[in-house]
Short mmCIF file of C-alpha atoms and ligand atoms in Angstrom, two decimals:
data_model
loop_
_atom_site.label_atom_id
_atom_site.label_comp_id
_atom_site.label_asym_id
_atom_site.label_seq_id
_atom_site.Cartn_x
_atom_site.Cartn_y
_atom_site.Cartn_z
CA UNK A 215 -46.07 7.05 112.73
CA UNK A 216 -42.71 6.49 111.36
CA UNK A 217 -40.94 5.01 114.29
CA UNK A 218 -40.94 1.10 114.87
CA UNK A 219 -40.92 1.43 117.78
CA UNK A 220 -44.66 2.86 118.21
CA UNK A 221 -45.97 -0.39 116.55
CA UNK A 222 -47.36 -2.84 119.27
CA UNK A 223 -49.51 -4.89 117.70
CA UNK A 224 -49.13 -8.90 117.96
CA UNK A 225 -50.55 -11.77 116.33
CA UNK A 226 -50.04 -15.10 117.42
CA UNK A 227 -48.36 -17.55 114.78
CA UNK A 228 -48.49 -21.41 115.05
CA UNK A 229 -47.23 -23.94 112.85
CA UNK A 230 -49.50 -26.97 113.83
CA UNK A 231 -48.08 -30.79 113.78
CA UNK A 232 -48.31 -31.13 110.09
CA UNK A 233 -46.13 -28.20 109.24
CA UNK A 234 -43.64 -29.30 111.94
CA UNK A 235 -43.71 -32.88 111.06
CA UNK A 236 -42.90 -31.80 107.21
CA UNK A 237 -39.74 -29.42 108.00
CA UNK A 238 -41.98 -25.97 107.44
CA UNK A 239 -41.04 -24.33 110.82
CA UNK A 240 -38.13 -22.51 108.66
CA UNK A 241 -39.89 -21.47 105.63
CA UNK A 242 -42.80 -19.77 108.05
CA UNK A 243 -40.72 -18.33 110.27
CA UNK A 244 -38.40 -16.55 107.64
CA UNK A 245 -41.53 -15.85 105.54
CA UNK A 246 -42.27 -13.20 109.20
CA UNK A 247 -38.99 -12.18 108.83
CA UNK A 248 -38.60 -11.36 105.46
CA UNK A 249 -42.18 -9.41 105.50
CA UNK A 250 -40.69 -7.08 108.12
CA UNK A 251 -42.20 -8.89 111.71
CA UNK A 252 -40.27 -8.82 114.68
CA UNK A 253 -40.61 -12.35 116.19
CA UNK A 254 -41.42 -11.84 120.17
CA UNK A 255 -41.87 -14.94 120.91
CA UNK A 256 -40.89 -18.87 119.94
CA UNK A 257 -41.38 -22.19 121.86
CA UNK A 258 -41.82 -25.43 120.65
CA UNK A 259 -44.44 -27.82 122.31
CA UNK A 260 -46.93 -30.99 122.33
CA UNK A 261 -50.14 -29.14 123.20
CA UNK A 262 -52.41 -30.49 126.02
CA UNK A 263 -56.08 -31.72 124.96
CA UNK A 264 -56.91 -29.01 127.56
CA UNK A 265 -54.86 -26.29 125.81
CA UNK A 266 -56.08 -27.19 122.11
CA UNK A 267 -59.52 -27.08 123.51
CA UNK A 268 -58.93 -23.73 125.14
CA UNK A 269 -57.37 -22.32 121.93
CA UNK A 270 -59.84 -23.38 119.81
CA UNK A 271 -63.24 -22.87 122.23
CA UNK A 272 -65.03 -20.65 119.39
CA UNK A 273 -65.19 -24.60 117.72
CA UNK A 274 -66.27 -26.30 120.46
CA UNK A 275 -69.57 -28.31 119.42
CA UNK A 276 -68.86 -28.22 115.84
CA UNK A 277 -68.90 -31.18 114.10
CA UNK A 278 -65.07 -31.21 112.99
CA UNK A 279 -64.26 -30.05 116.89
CA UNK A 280 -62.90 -33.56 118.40
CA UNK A 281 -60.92 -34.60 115.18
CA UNK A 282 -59.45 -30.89 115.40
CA UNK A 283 -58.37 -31.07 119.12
CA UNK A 284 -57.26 -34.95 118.20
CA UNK A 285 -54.88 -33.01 115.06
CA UNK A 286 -53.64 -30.50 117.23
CA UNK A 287 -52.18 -32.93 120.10
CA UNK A 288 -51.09 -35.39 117.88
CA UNK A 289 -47.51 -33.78 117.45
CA UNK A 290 -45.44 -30.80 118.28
CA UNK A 291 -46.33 -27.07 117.31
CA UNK A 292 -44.20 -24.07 117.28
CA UNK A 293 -45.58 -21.25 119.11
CA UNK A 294 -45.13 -17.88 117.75
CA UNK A 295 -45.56 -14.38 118.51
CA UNK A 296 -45.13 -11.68 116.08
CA UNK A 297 -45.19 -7.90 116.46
CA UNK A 298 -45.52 -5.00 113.91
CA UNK A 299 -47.83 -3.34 112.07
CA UNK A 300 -51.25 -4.60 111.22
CA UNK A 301 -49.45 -7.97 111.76
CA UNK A 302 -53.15 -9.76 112.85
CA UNK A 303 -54.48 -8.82 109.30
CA UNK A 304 -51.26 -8.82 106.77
CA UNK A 305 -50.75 -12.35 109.07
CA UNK A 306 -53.98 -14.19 107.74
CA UNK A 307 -53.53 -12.79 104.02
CA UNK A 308 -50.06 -13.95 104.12
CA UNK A 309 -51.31 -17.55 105.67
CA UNK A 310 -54.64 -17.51 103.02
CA UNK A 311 -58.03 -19.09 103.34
CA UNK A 312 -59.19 -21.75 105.62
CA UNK A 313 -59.01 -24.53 102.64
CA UNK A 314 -55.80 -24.72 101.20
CA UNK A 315 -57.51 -25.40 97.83
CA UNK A 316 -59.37 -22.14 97.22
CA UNK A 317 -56.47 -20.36 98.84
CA UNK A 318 -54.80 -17.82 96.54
CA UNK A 319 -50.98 -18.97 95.10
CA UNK A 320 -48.03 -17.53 97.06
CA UNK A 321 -50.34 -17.83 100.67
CA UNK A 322 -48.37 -20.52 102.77
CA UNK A 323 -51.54 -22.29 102.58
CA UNK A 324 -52.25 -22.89 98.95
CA UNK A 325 -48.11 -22.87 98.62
CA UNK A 326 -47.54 -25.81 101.49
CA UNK A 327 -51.22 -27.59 101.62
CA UNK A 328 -54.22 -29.40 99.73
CA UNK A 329 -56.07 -30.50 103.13
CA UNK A 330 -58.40 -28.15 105.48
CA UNK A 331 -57.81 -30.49 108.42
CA UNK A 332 -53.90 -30.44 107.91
CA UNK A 333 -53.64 -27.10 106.91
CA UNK A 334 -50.10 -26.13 108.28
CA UNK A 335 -50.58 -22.55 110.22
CA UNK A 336 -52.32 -20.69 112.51
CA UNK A 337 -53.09 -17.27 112.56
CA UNK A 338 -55.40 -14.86 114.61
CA UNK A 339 -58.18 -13.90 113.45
CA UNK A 340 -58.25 -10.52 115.46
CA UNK A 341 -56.42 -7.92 117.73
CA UNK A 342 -59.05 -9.31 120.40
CA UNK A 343 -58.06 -12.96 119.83
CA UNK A 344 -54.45 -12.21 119.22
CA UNK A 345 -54.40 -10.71 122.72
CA UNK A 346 -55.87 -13.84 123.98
CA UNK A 347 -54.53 -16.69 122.42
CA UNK A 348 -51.04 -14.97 123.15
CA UNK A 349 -51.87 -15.16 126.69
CA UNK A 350 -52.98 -18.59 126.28
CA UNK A 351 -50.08 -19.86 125.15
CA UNK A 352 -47.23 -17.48 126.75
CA UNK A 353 -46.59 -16.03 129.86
CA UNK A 354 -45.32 -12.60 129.90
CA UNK A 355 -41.95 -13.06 130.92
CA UNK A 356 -41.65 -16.04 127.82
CA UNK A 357 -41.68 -12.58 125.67
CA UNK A 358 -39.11 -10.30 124.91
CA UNK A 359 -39.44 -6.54 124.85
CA UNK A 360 -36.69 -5.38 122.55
CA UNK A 361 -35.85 -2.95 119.45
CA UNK A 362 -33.74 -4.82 116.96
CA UNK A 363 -30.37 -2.89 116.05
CA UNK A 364 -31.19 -3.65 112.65
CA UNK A 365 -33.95 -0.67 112.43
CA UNK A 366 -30.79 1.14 111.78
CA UNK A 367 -29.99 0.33 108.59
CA UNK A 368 -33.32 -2.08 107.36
CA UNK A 369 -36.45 -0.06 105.87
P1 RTP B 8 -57.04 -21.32 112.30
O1 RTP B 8 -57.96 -20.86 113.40
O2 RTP B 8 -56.43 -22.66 112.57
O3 RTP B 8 -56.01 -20.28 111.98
O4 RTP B 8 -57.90 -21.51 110.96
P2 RTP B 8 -58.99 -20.51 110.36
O5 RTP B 8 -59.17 -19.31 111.24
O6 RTP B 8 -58.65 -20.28 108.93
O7 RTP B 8 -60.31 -21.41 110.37
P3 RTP B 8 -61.33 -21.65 111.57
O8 RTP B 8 -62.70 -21.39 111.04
O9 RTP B 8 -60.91 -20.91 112.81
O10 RTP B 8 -61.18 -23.21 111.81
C1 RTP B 8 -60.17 -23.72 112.65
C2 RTP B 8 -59.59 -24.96 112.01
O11 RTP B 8 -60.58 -25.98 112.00
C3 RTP B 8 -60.45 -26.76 110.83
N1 RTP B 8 -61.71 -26.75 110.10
N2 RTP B 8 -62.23 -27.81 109.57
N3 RTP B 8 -65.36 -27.83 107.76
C4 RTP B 8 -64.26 -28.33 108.29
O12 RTP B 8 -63.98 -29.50 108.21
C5 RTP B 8 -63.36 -27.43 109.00
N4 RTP B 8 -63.55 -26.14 109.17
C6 RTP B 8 -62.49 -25.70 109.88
C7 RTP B 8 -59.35 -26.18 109.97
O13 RTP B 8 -58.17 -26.94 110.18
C8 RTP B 8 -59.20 -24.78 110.54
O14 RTP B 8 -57.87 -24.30 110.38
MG1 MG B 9 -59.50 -19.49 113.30
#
């Protein structure tokens, strides 16, 4: 359709320790921005051991499982929730591959990182696991329902 305001879909967004550590909250959030996303939600946070666990269960038993949970809760993330459309899929090809090394120039990956344990962002990897991880991490009423005025006048 041709109305923004049909488009619900929502990915969730979060720059991990590294990426706040280094001053990258900015450049990831504008890099949303600038693409078109509506940011619905923004907190910042130290994660829980129980949280990172919870977030990353899919992991759990894999060998690089503890040192990721350890990575995660060493530092404060930024918790993000963007809406628009096909923002789950457009999000992981605008954050790149897993390793920041064989991700493609211009991904915030291969443009912020060298390291697959420090590798800056998170993105969902699905509209299943967007839905959950946002509700994960938020609660409903930490997310706002709105139509930017801008929709006026931006295309
Ligand atoms: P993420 O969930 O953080 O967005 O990353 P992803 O989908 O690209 O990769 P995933 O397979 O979900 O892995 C989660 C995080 O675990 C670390 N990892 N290390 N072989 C390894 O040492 C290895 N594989 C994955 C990465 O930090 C990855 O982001
Ligand atoms: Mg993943």
């Amino acid at each position: 359709g041709f109305a923004a305001s049909a488009v619900t879909e929502r990915s969730f967004i979060m720059v991990k320790p590294d990426g706040v550590h280094r001053g990258l909250v900015g450049d990831i959030i504008k890099r949303f921005e600038q693409r078109g996303y509506k940011l619905v939600g923004c907190k910042v946070l130290v994660p829980s051991r129980e949280l990172a666990a919870k977030h990353y269960a899919e992991h759990d038993g894999k060998p690089f499982f503890p040192k990721l949970v350890d990575f995660l809760t060493s530092g404060a993330v930024v918790a993000l929730v963007f809406e628009g459309k096909d923002v789950v899929k457009t999000g992981r090809t605008m954050i790149g591959a897993t390793n920041p090394l064989a991700s493609p120039p211009g991904t915030i990956r291969a443009d912020y990182g060298i390291d697959v344990g420090r590798n800056i962002i998170h993105g969902s990897d699905s509209v299943d696991s967007a839905m959950r991880e946002i509700a994960l991490w938020f609660r409903a009423d930490e997310l706002a329902n709105y139509t930017p005025v801008a929709t006026a006048w931006i295309y």
